[in-house]
PDB file of C-alpha atoms and ligand atoms in Angstrom:
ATOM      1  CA  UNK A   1      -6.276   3.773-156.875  1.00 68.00           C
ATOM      2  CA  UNK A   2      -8.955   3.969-159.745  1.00 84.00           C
ATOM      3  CA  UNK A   3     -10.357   0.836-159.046  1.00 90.00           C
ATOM      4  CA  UNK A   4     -11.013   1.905-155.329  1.00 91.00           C
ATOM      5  CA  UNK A   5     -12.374   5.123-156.560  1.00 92.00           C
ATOM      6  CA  UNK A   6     -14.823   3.510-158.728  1.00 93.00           C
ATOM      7  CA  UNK A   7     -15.862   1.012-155.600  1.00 94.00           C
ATOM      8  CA  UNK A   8     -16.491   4.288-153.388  1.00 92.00           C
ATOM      9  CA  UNK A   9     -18.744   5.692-156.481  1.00 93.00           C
ATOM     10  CA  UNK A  10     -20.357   2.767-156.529  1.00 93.00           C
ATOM     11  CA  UNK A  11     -21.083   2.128-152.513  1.00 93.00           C
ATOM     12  CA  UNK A  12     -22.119   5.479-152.777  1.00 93.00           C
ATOM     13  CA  UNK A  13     -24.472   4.930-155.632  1.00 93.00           C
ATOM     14  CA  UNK A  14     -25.683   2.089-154.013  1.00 93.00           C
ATOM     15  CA  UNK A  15     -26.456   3.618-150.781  1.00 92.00           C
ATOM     16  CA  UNK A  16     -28.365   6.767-152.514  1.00 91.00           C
ATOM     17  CA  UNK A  17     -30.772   4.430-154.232  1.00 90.00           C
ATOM     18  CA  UNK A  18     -31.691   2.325-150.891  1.00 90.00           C
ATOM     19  CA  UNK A  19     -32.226   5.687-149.067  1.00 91.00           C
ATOM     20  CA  UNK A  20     -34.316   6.882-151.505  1.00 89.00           C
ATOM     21  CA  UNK A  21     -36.245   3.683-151.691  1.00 86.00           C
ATOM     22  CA  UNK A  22     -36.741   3.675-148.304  1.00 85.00           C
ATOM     23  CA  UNK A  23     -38.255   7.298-148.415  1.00 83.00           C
ATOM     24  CA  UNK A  24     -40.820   6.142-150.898  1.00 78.00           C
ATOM     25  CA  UNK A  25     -41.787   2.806-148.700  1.00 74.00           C
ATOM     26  CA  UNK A  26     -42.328   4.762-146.033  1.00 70.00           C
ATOM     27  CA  UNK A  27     -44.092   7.181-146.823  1.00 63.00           C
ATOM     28  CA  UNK A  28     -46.457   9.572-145.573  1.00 64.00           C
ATOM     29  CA  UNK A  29     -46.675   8.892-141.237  1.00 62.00           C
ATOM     30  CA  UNK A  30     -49.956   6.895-141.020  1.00 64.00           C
ATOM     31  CA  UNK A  31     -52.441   8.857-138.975  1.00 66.00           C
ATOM     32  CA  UNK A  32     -50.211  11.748-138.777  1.00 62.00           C
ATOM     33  CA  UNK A  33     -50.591  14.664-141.254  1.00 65.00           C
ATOM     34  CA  UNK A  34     -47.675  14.670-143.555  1.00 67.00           C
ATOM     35  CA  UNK A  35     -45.391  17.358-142.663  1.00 70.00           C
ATOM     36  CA  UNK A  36     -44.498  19.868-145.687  1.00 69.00           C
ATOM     37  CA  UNK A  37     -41.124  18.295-147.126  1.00 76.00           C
ATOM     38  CA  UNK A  38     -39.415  21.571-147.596  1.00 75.00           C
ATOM     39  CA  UNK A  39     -41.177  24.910-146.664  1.00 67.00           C
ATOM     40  CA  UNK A  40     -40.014  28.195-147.404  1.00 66.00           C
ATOM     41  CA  UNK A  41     -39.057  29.917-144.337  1.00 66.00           C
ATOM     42  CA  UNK A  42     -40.056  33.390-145.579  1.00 63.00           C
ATOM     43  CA  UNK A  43     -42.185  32.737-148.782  1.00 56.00           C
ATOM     44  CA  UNK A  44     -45.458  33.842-147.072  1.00 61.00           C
ATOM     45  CA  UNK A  45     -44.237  36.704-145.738  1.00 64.00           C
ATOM     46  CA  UNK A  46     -42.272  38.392-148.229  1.00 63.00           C
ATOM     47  CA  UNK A  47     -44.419  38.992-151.723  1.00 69.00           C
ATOM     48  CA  UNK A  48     -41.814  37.962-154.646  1.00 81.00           C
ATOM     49  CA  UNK A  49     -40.305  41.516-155.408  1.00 85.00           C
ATOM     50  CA  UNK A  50     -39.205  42.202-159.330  1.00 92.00           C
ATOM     51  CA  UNK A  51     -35.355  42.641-159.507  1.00 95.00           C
ATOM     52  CA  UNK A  52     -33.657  45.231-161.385  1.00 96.00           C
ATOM     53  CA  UNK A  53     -30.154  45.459-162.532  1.00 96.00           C
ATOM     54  CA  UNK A  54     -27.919  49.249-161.854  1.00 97.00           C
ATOM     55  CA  UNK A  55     -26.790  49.672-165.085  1.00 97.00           C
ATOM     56  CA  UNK A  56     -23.541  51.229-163.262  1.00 97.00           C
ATOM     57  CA  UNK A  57     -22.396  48.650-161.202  1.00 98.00           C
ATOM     58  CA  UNK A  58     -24.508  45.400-162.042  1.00 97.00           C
ATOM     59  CA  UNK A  59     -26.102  44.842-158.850  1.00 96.00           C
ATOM     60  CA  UNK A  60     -29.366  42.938-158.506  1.00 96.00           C
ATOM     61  CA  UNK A  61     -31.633  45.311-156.833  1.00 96.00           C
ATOM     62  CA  UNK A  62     -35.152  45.355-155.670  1.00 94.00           C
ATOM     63  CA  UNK A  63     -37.381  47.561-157.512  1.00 94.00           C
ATOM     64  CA  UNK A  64     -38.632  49.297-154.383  1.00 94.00           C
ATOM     65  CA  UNK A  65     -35.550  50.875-154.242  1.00 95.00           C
ATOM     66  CA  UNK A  66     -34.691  51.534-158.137  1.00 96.00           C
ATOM     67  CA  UNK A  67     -33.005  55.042-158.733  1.00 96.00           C
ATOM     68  CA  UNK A  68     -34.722  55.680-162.861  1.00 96.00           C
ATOM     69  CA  UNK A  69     -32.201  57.901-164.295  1.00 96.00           C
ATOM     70  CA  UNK A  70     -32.554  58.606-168.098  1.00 94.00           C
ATOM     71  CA  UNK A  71     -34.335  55.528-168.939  1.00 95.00           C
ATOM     72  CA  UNK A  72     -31.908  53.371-166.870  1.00 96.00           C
ATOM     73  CA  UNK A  73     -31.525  51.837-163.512  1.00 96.00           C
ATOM     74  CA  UNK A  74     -29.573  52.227-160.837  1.00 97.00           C
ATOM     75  CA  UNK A  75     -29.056  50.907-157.252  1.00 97.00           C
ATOM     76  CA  UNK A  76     -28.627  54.079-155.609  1.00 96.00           C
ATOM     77  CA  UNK A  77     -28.652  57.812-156.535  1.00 95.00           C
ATOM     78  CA  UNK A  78     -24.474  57.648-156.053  1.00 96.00           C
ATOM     79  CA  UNK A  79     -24.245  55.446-159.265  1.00 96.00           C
ATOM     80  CA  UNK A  80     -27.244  57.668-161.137  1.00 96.00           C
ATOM     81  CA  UNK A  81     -25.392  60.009-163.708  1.00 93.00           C
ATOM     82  CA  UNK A  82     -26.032  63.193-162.189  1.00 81.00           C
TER      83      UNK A  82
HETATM   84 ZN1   ZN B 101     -25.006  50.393-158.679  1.00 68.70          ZN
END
């Protein structure tokens, strides 16, 4: 059972390196501009917003929508002490 387990790593192995070596041979389409490899769907459109922490519940929260409460920050006025 191990030694077929290692042959399946292996195979496996062996077929990641060919694909990958056949992405580098072929390249770029000749003629063609290369398309982008990967783009971010939404990158452009949303700026990169700072994240804040609600010292309450932990939360990762945009700071658009921080609630300051004695020094601190919370997600929403319900977990700001009052
Ligand atoms: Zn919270």
């Amino acid at each position: 059972m191990t030694r077929l387990l290692f042959w399946l790593a292996l195979v496996f192995l062996v077929a990641a390196a060919v694909r990958s070596k056949l992405r580098k041979m072929s390249g770029p389409p000749p003629g063609g501009a290369a398309p982008a490899p990967n783009p971010p769907p939404r990158a452009a459109e949303q700026p990169i917003e700072r994240m804040l922490q609600c010292a309450h519940c932990g939360v990762h929260f945009p700071a658009s929508e921080n609630v300051p409460a004695n020094g601190r920050d919370y997600c929403s006025p319900a977990h700001a002490p009052h």
